[in-house]
Tab-separated table of C-alpha atoms in Angstrom:
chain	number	residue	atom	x	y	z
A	764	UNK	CA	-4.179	-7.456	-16.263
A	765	UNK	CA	-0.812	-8.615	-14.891
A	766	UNK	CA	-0.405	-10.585	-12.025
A	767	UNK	CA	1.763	-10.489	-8.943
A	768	UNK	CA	3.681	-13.857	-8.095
A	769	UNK	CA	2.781	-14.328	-4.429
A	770	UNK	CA	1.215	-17.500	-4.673
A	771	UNK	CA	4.468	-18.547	-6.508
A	772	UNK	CA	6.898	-17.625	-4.318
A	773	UNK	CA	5.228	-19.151	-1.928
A	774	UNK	CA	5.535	-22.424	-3.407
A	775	UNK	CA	8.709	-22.577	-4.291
A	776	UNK	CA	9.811	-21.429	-0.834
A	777	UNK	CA	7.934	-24.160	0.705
A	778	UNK	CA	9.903	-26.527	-1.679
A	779	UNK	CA	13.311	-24.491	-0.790
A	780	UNK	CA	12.345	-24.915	2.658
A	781	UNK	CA	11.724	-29.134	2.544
A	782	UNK	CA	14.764	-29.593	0.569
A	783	UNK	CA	17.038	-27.251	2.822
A	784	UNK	CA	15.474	-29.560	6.002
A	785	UNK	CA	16.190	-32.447	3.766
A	786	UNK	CA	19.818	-31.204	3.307
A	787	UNK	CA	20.162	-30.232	7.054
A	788	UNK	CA	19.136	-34.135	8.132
A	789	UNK	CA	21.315	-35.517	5.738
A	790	UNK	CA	24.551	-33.168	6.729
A	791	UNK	CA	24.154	-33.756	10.700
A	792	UNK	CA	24.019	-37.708	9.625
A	793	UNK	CA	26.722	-37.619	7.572
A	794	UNK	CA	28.875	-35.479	10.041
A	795	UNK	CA	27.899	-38.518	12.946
A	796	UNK	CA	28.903	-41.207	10.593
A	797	UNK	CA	32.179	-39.770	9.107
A	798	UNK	CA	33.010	-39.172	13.053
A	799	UNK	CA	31.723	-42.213	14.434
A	800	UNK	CA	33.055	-44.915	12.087
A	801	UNK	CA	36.224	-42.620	11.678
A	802	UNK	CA	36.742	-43.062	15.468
A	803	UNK	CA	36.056	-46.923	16.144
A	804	UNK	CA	38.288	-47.413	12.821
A	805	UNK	CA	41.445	-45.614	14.253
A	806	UNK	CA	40.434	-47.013	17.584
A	807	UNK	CA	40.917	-50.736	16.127
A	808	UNK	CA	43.970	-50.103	14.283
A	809	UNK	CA	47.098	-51.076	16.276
A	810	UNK	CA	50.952	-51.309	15.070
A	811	UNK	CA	50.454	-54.789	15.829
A	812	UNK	CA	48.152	-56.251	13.293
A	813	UNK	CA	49.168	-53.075	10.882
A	814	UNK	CA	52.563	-55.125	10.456
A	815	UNK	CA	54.841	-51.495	12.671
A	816	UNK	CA	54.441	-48.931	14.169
A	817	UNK	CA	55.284	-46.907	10.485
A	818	UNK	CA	52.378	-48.925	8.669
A	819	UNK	CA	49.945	-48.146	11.214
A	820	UNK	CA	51.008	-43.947	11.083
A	821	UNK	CA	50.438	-44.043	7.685
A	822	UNK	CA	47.261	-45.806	8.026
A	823	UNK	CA	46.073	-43.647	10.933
A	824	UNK	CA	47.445	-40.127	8.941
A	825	UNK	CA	45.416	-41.317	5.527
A	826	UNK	CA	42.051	-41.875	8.105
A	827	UNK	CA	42.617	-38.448	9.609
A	828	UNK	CA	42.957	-37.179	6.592
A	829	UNK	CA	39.553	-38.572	5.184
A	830	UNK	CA	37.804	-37.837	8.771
A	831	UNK	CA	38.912	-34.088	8.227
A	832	UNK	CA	37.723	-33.886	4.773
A	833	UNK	CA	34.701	-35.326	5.112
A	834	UNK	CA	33.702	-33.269	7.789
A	835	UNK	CA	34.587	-29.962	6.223
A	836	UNK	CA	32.686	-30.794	3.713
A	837	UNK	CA	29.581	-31.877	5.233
A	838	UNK	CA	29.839	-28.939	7.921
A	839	UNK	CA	30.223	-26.938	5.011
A	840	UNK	CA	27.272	-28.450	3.207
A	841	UNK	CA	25.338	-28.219	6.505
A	842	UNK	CA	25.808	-24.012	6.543
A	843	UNK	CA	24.709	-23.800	3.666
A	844	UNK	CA	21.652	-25.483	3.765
A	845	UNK	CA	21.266	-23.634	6.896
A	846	UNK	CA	21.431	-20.005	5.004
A	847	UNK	CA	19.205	-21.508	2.404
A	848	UNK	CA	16.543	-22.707	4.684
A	849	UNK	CA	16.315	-19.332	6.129
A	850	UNK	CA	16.147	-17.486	2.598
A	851	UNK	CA	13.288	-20.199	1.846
A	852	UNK	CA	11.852	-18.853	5.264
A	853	UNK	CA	11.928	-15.436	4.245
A	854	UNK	CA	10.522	-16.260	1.297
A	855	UNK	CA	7.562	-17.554	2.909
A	856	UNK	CA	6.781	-15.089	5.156
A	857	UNK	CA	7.489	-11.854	3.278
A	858	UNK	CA	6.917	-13.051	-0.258
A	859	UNK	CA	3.233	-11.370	-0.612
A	860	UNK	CA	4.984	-8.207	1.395
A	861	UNK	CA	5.405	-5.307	-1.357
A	862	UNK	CA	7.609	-3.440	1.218
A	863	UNK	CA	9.432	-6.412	1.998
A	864	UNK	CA	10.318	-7.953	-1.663
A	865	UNK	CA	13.410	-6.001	-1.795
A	866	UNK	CA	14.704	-8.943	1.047
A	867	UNK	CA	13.312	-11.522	-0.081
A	868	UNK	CA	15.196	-10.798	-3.931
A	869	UNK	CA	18.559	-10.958	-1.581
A	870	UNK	CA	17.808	-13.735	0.286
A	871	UNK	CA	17.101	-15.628	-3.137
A	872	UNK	CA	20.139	-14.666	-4.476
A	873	UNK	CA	22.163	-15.732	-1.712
A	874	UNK	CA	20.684	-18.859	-1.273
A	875	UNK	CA	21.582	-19.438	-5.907
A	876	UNK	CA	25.133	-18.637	-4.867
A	877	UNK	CA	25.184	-21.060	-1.534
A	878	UNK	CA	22.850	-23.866	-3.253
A	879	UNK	CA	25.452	-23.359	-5.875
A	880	UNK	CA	28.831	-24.089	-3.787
A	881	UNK	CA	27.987	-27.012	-2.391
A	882	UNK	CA	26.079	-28.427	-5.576
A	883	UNK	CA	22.265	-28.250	-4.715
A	884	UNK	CA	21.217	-27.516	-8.596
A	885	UNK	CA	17.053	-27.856	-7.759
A	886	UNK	CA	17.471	-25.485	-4.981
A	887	UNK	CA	19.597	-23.205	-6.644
A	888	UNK	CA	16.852	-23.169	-9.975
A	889	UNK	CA	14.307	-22.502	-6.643
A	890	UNK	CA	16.394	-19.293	-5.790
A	891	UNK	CA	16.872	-18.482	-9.680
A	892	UNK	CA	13.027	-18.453	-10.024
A	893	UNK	CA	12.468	-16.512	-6.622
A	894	UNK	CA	14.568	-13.980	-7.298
A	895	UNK	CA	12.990	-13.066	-10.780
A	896	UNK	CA	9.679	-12.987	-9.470
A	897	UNK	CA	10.566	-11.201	-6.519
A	898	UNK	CA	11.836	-8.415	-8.631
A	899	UNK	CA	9.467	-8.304	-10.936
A	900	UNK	CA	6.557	-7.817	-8.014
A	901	UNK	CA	8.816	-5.122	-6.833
A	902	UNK	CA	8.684	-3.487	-10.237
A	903	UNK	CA	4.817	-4.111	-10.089
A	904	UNK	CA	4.577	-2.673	-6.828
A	905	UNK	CA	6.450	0.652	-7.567
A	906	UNK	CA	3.985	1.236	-10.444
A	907	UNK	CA	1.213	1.364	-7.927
A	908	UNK	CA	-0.844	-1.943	-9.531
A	909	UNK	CA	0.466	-4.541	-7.005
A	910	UNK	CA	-2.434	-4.163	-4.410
A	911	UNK	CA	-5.269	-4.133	-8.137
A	912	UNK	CA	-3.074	-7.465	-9.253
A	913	UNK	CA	-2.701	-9.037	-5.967
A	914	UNK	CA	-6.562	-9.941	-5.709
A	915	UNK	CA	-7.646	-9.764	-9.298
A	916	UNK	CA	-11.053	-8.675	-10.942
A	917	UNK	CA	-12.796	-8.989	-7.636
A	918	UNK	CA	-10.985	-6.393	-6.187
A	919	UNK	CA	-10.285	-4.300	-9.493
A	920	UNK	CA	-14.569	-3.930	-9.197
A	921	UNK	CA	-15.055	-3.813	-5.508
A	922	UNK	CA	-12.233	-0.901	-5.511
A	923	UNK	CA	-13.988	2.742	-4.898
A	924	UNK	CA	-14.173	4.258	-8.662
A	925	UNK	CA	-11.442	7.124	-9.429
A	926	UNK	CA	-12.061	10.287	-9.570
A	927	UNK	CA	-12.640	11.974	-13.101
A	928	UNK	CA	-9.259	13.736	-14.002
A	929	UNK	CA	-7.336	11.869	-12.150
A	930	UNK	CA	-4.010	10.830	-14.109
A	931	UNK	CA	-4.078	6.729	-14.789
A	932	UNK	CA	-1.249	4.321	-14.611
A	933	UNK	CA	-0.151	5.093	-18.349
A	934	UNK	CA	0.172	9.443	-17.813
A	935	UNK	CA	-3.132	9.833	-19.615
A	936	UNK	CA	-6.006	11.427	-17.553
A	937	UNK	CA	-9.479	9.872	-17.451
A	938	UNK	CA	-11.737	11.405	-20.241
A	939	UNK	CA	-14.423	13.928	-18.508
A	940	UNK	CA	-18.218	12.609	-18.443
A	941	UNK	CA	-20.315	14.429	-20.712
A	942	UNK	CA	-22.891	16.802	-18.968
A	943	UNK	CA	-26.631	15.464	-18.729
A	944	UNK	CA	-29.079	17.989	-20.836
A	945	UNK	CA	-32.039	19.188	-18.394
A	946	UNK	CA	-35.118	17.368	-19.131
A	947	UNK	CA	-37.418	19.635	-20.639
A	948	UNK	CA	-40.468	21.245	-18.277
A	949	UNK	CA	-43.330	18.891	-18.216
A	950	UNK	CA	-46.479	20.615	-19.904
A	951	UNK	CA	-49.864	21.116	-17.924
A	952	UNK	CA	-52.192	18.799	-18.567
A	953	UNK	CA	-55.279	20.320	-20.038
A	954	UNK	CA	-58.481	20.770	-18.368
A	955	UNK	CA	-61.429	18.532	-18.129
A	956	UNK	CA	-64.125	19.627	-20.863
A	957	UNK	CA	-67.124	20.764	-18.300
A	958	UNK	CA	-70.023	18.636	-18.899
A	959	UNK	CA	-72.735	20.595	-20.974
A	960	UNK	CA	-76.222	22.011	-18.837
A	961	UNK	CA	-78.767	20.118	-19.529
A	962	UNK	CA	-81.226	20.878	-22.018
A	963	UNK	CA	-84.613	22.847	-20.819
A	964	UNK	CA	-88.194	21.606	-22.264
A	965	UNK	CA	-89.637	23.255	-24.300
A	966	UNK	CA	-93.033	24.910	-23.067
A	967	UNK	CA	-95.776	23.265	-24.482
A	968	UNK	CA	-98.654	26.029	-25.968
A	969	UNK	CA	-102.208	25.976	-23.828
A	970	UNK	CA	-104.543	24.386	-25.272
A	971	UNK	CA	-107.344	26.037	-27.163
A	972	UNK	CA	-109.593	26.685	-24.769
A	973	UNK	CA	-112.921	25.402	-25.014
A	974	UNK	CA	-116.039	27.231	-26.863
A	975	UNK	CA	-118.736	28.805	-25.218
């Protein structure tokens, strides 16, 4: 019997998930500390101890420079992890949804192509992985065996039986029972024998009667 891969997708979304909040911590620190040192370094430099006023432009351009770049690509980094979080989200919530797969396989494939860009390769595998699975349940669900897959034997023999003639999954119909032969007519039971009259005696003859 093949399985659905709800339990799957959960798991990996809970993974995309940690390693999107992960990502999200490490971009907002980033973003303070390019900002923050960027700042108290431009705010010690001073054409006086940079040897001019041109040495200390070209020092204070080149910091700019490295303040802007850094922060475009951390804020950058930061959206992404953003959009990826919320396709782990999705995920989560909707991955055991048949109706709902069909957003989930987008999500996924957004978050490959934004794990991707900003070179997240485990999270981008994650979306890979999701997005296979995703499709294949919808496959499995538009065949009408998601709901038999999705809680295995148990509910393949607590489901109410099928009707005889009814077309299965593969376009065959179910063979028709064979009809149950009458039992034959049970015979009367003979009678009890009636017990036999009992015998009469016999008469006994008179005796001779006696002489004269």
């Amino acid at each position: 019997m093949q399985q659905n891969h709800a339990k799957a997708l959960k798991g990996m979304s809970i993974a995309v998930i940690v390693l999107s909040g992960l990502s999200i911590l490490g971009c907002v620190t980033s973003l303070v500390s390019v900002f923050g040192l960027g700042g108290g370094v431009l705010g010690a430099l001073s054409p006086s101890n940079m040897g001019g006023y041109g040495s200390y432009s070209d020092a204070a351009d080149i910091m700019l420079l490295s303040m802007a770049m850094g922060g475009a690509f951390f804020g950058w980094a930061l959206v992404c992890s953003i959009v990826t979080l919320v396709g782990g989200i999705v995920g989560l919530r909707n991955g055991a949804e048949p109706s709902k797969l069909g957003t989930v396989f987008g999500w996924s494939i957004a978050g490959a192509i934004l794990s991707l860009l900003f070179g997240n390769l485990v999270g981008m595998t994650l979306f890979i992985i999701m997005a296979v699975f995703a499709h294949k349940d919808k496959e499995l669900a538009a065949s009408g065996c998601y709901a038999q897959a999705a809680y295995g034997a148990q509910a393949f023999y607590a489901a109410p039986a099928m009707p005889y003639g009814m077309p299965m999954a593969g376009g065959a119909p179910m063979a028709q029972p064979m009809p149950m032969q009458p039992a034959p007519p049970m015979q009367p039971m003979p009678q009890p024998m009636q017990p036999a009259p009992p015998a009469q005696p016999m008469p006994y003859p008179p005796a001779n009667p006696p002489l004269a």
